[in-house]
Coordinates of C-alpha atoms in Angstrom, one line a residue:
X1 CA 115.3 110.1 103.6
X2 CA 119.1 110.4 103.5
X3 CA 119.5 108.3 106.7
X4 CA 117.0 105.7 105.5
X5 CA 119.0 105.2 102.3
X6 CA 122.3 105.0 104.2
X7 CA 120.9 102.4 106.6
X8 CA 119.5 100.3 103.8
X9 CA 123.0 100.4 102.1
X10 CA 124.6 99.3 105.3
X11 CA 122.0 96.5 105.6
X12 CA 122.7 95.2 102.1
X13 CA 126.5 95.6 102.6
X14 CA 126.4 93.5 105.8
X15 CA 124.4 90.8 104.0
X16 CA 126.8 90.7 101.0
X17 CA 129.9 90.7 103.2
X18 CA 128.8 87.9 105.6
X19 CA 127.2 85.7 102.9
X20 CA 130.3 86.1 100.8
X21 CA 132.5 85.1 103.8
X22 CA 130.3 82.2 104.7
X23 CA 130.0 80.8 101.2
X24 CA 133.7 81.5 100.5
X25 CA 134.6 79.4 103.5
X26 CA 132.2 76.7 102.2
X27 CA 133.9 76.8 98.8
X28 CA 137.4 76.6 100.5
X29 CA 136.3 73.5 102.4
X30 CA 134.9 72.0 99.3
X31 CA 138.1 72.8 97.4
X32 CA 140.2 71.1 100.1
X33 CA 137.9 68.1 99.8
X34 CA 138.7 67.9 96.1
X35 CA 135.5 69.4 94.6
X36 CA 135.7 71.2 91.3
X37 CA 134.3 74.5 92.4
X38 CA 134.5 76.0 88.9
X39 CA 131.9 73.6 87.6
X40 CA 130.1 71.7 90.3
X41 CA 130.2 73.8 93.4
X42 CA 127.1 75.5 94.7
X43 CA 127.1 77.3 98.1
X44 CA 125.3 75.2 100.7
X45 CA 122.2 76.4 102.4
X46 CA 124.0 76.0 105.8
X47 CA 126.6 78.6 104.7
X48 CA 124.0 81.0 103.4
X49 CA 122.0 80.6 106.6
X50 CA 125.1 81.3 108.7
X51 CA 125.9 84.3 106.5
X52 CA 122.4 85.7 106.9
X53 CA 122.4 85.1 110.6
X54 CA 125.7 86.9 111.1
X55 CA 124.8 89.8 108.9
X56 CA 121.5 90.3 110.9
X57 CA 123.5 90.2 114.2
X58 CA 126.1 92.7 112.8
X59 CA 123.4 95.1 111.5
X60 CA 121.6 95.0 114.9
X61 CA 124.9 95.7 116.6
X62 CA 125.5 98.6 114.1
X63 CA 122.1 100.2 114.9
X64 CA 122.6 100.0 118.6
X65 CA 126.3 100.9 118.7
X66 CA 126.0 104.0 116.5
X67 CA 122.8 105.1 118.4
X68 CA 120.4 104.8 115.5
X69 CA 118.3 102.9 118.1
X70 CA 118.8 103.7 121.8
X71 CA 117.7 101.0 124.2
X72 CA 116.6 102.2 127.6
X73 CA 116.6 99.2 130.0
X74 CA 114.5 101.1 132.5
X75 CA 111.7 101.3 129.9
X76 CA 111.4 97.5 129.5
X77 CA 108.3 97.5 131.6
X78 CA 106.7 100.7 130.4
X79 CA 104.5 98.7 127.9
X80 CA 102.2 96.5 129.9
X81 CA 101.7 92.8 129.3
X82 CA 98.0 93.6 128.8
X83 CA 98.7 95.8 125.8
X84 CA 101.1 93.2 124.3
X85 CA 98.4 90.5 124.7
X86 CA 95.8 92.7 123.2
X87 CA 98.0 93.3 120.2
X88 CA 98.4 89.6 119.4
X89 CA 94.9 89.0 118.1
X90 CA 95.1 92.2 116.1
X91 CA 98.4 91.0 114.5
X92 CA 97.3 87.4 113.9
X93 CA 94.1 88.5 112.2
X94 CA 95.9 91.1 110.1
X95 CA 98.5 88.5 109.0
X96 CA 95.7 86.1 108.0
X97 CA 93.9 88.7 106.0
X98 CA 97.1 89.9 104.4
X99 CA 98.1 86.3 103.6
X100 CA 94.8 85.7 101.8
X101 CA 95.1 88.9 99.8
X102 CA 98.7 88.0 98.9
X103 CA 97.7 84.6 97.7
X104 CA 95.0 86.2 95.5
X105 CA 97.8 88.2 93.7
X106 CA 99.5 84.9 92.9
X107 CA 103.0 86.5 92.6
X108 CA 106.2 84.5 92.0
X109 CA 108.0 83.3 95.1
X110 CA 111.6 83.5 94.1
X111 CA 112.9 82.6 97.6
X112 CA 110.7 79.6 98.4
X113 CA 113.3 76.9 97.8
X114 CA 115.9 78.8 99.8
X115 CA 113.6 79.4 102.8
X116 CA 112.5 75.7 102.8
X117 CA 116.1 74.7 102.9
X118 CA 116.9 77.2 105.6
X119 CA 114.0 76.0 107.7
X120 CA 115.8 72.6 108.0
X121 CA 118.9 73.9 109.8
X122 CA 119.3 75.6 113.1
X123 CA 121.1 78.7 111.8
X124 CA 118.4 79.3 109.2
X125 CA 115.6 78.9 111.8
X126 CA 117.3 81.3 114.2
X127 CA 117.8 83.8 111.4
X128 CA 114.2 83.6 110.0
X129 CA 112.3 83.2 113.2
X130 CA 114.1 85.4 115.7
X131 CA 117.1 87.5 114.7
X132 CA 115.8 88.9 111.4
X133 CA 112.4 89.9 113.0
X134 CA 114.2 91.8 115.8
X135 CA 116.6 93.5 113.4
X136 CA 113.9 94.5 111.0
X137 CA 111.8 96.1 113.7
X138 CA 114.9 97.9 115.0
X139 CA 115.7 99.1 111.4
X140 CA 112.4 99.9 109.8
X141 CA 110.4 101.0 112.8
X142 CA 113.0 102.2 115.3
X143 CA 115.7 103.7 113.1
X144 CA 113.8 104.7 109.9
X145 CA 110.3 105.5 111.1
X146 CA 111.6 107.2 114.2
X147 CA 114.0 109.3 112.2
X148 CA 111.3 110.4 109.7
X149 CA 109.2 111.5 112.7
X150 CA 112.1 113.5 114.1
X151 CA 112.5 115.2 110.7
X152 CA 109.0 116.5 111.0
X153 CA 107.2 114.0 108.8
X154 CA 103.6 113.4 109.7
X155 CA 102.9 110.0 111.4
X156 CA 100.9 108.8 108.4
X157 CA 103.7 109.5 106.0
X158 CA 106.4 108.2 108.3
X159 CA 104.5 104.9 108.8
X160 CA 103.7 104.6 105.0
X161 CA 107.2 105.2 103.8
X162 CA 108.9 102.9 106.3
X163 CA 106.4 100.2 105.5
X164 CA 107.0 100.7 101.7
X165 CA 110.7 100.4 102.2
X166 CA 110.2 97.4 104.4
X167 CA 108.1 95.7 101.6
X168 CA 110.5 96.6 98.7
X169 CA 113.7 95.5 100.6
X170 CA 112.4 91.9 100.7
X171 CA 113.0 91.8 96.9
X172 CA 110.7 88.8 96.5
X173 CA 107.4 89.6 94.6
X174 CA 105.5 87.1 96.7
X175 CA 106.6 88.9 100.0
X176 CA 106.4 92.5 99.0
X177 CA 102.6 93.1 99.3
X178 CA 102.4 91.1 102.6
X179 CA 105.4 92.8 104.1
X180 CA 104.0 96.3 103.1
X181 CA 100.6 95.7 104.7
X182 CA 102.0 94.2 107.9
X183 CA 104.6 96.9 108.0
X184 CA 101.8 99.5 108.1
X185 CA 100.4 97.8 111.2
X186 CA 103.8 97.4 112.9
X187 CA 104.5 101.1 112.2
X188 CA 101.1 102.2 113.7
X189 CA 101.7 100.1 116.8
X190 CA 105.2 101.5 117.2
X191 CA 103.9 105.0 116.9
X192 CA 101.0 104.6 119.3
X193 CA 102.8 102.6 121.9
X194 CA 106.3 104.0 121.7
X195 CA 107.5 100.5 121.8
X196 CA 109.0 98.0 119.3
X197 CA 107.8 95.0 121.4
X198 CA 104.4 94.6 119.7
X199 CA 106.0 94.6 116.3
X200 CA 108.8 92.2 117.4
X201 CA 106.3 89.8 119.0
X202 CA 104.1 89.9 115.8
X203 CA 107.1 89.5 113.5
X204 CA 108.5 86.6 115.5
X205 CA 105.1 84.8 115.5
X206 CA 104.6 85.3 111.8
X207 CA 108.1 84.2 110.8
X208 CA 108.2 81.3 113.3
X209 CA 104.9 80.0 111.9
X210 CA 106.3 80.3 108.4
X211 CA 109.5 78.4 109.3
X212 CA 107.5 75.7 111.1
X213 CA 105.2 75.3 108.1
X214 CA 108.1 75.0 105.7
X215 CA 109.8 72.5 108.0
X216 CA 106.7 70.2 108.4
X217 CA 104.8 70.6 105.1
X218 CA 105.6 68.8 101.8
X219 CA 106.4 70.9 98.7
X220 CA 103.0 69.9 97.3
X221 CA 101.3 71.3 100.4
X222 CA 103.4 74.5 100.3
X223 CA 102.3 75.1 96.7
X224 CA 98.7 75.1 97.8
X225 CA 96.8 78.2 98.8
X226 CA 94.8 78.5 102.0
X227 CA 91.6 78.0 100.1
X228 CA 93.0 74.8 98.4
X229 CA 94.1 73.5 101.8
X230 CA 91.1 74.3 103.9
X231 CA 88.4 74.6 101.3
X232 CA 86.4 77.6 100.1
X233 CA 83.8 77.7 102.8
X234 CA 86.1 77.4 105.8
X235 CA 88.5 79.9 104.3
X236 CA 85.8 82.5 103.8
X237 CA 84.5 81.9 107.4
X238 CA 87.9 82.3 108.8
X239 CA 88.5 85.4 106.7
X240 CA 85.2 87.0 107.9
X241 CA 86.1 86.2 111.5
X242 CA 89.6 87.6 111.0
X243 CA 88.2 90.8 109.6
X244 CA 85.8 91.1 112.6
X245 CA 88.6 90.5 115.1
X246 CA 90.9 92.9 113.3
X247 CA 88.3 95.8 113.2
X248 CA 87.2 95.2 116.7
X249 CA 90.8 95.1 118.1
X250 CA 91.9 98.0 116.1
X251 CA 88.9 100.2 117.3
X252 CA 89.5 99.1 120.9
X253 CA 93.2 99.7 120.8
X254 CA 92.8 103.0 119.0
X255 CA 90.5 104.1 121.8
X256 CA 92.4 102.4 124.6
X257 CA 96.0 103.5 123.7
X258 CA 96.7 107.1 124.6
X259 CA 97.0 109.5 121.7
X260 CA 100.7 110.4 121.3
X261 CA 101.3 113.8 122.9
X262 CA 104.1 116.1 121.8
X263 CA 106.2 114.7 124.7
X264 CA 105.5 111.1 123.5
X265 CA 106.3 111.9 119.9
X266 CA 109.5 113.6 121.1
X267 CA 110.5 110.4 123.0
X268 CA 109.9 108.3 119.9
X269 CA 111.8 110.8 117.8
X270 CA 114.8 110.6 120.1
X271 CA 114.8 106.8 119.7
X272 CA 114.2 106.1 123.5
X273 CA 112.6 102.9 122.5
X274 CA 110.8 100.6 124.9
X275 CA 112.2 97.1 124.4

């Protein structure tokens, strides 16, 4: 767990550093423009978006440069397109189910206004939809889950702990349960395929859909649950269908994907990650 804690501290430090630099630059520009930053200045969403984007890029570089995640270019094609395509309905159905469960908890969304604002600028969209999903799969699945496996943890505990850290690190009550549940699935796919690609694809799809929704929907629409938007009957029908798809695809993939052998587990533990 020592490495996991160290990496999380690096992750938070990069965020604080780059957001501070971006908002500090924003404050300097405002000061030059004559604004009273002691009373009226608030960091712009653009500055925060740039800071988050740069911090995510920096942390991704850190993981690769210091070999927490080793990218083997020759292994880019070791995971077939068929497997990736089969993972998509599994991931989409899981995200829908987890979303409904998350809505039922009705937890406070402390970051909604920030994310809505970020979805309206290019740096925020790049951060939310692409760069952060890649970073988080590198960090939580590649660097943390892989390390726990190398330390002799059982796959179940390695997946569980990495997903729990993934959920908690979001820090937003409305995101934690959803991130934890989806993190379990991403972790299982990483363990069974030896690849981060399924998780990255699912993560990008989920975050891109969220960014698009926040960009196109009104605040009134965003405050509504799926049941309020679609109606009770349609929501329950979709939920049942999602559960059927999820169970079916999970059983199929669990049978279709090869059971990790000692050699495969060793490859994952050494961080020779398919990407």
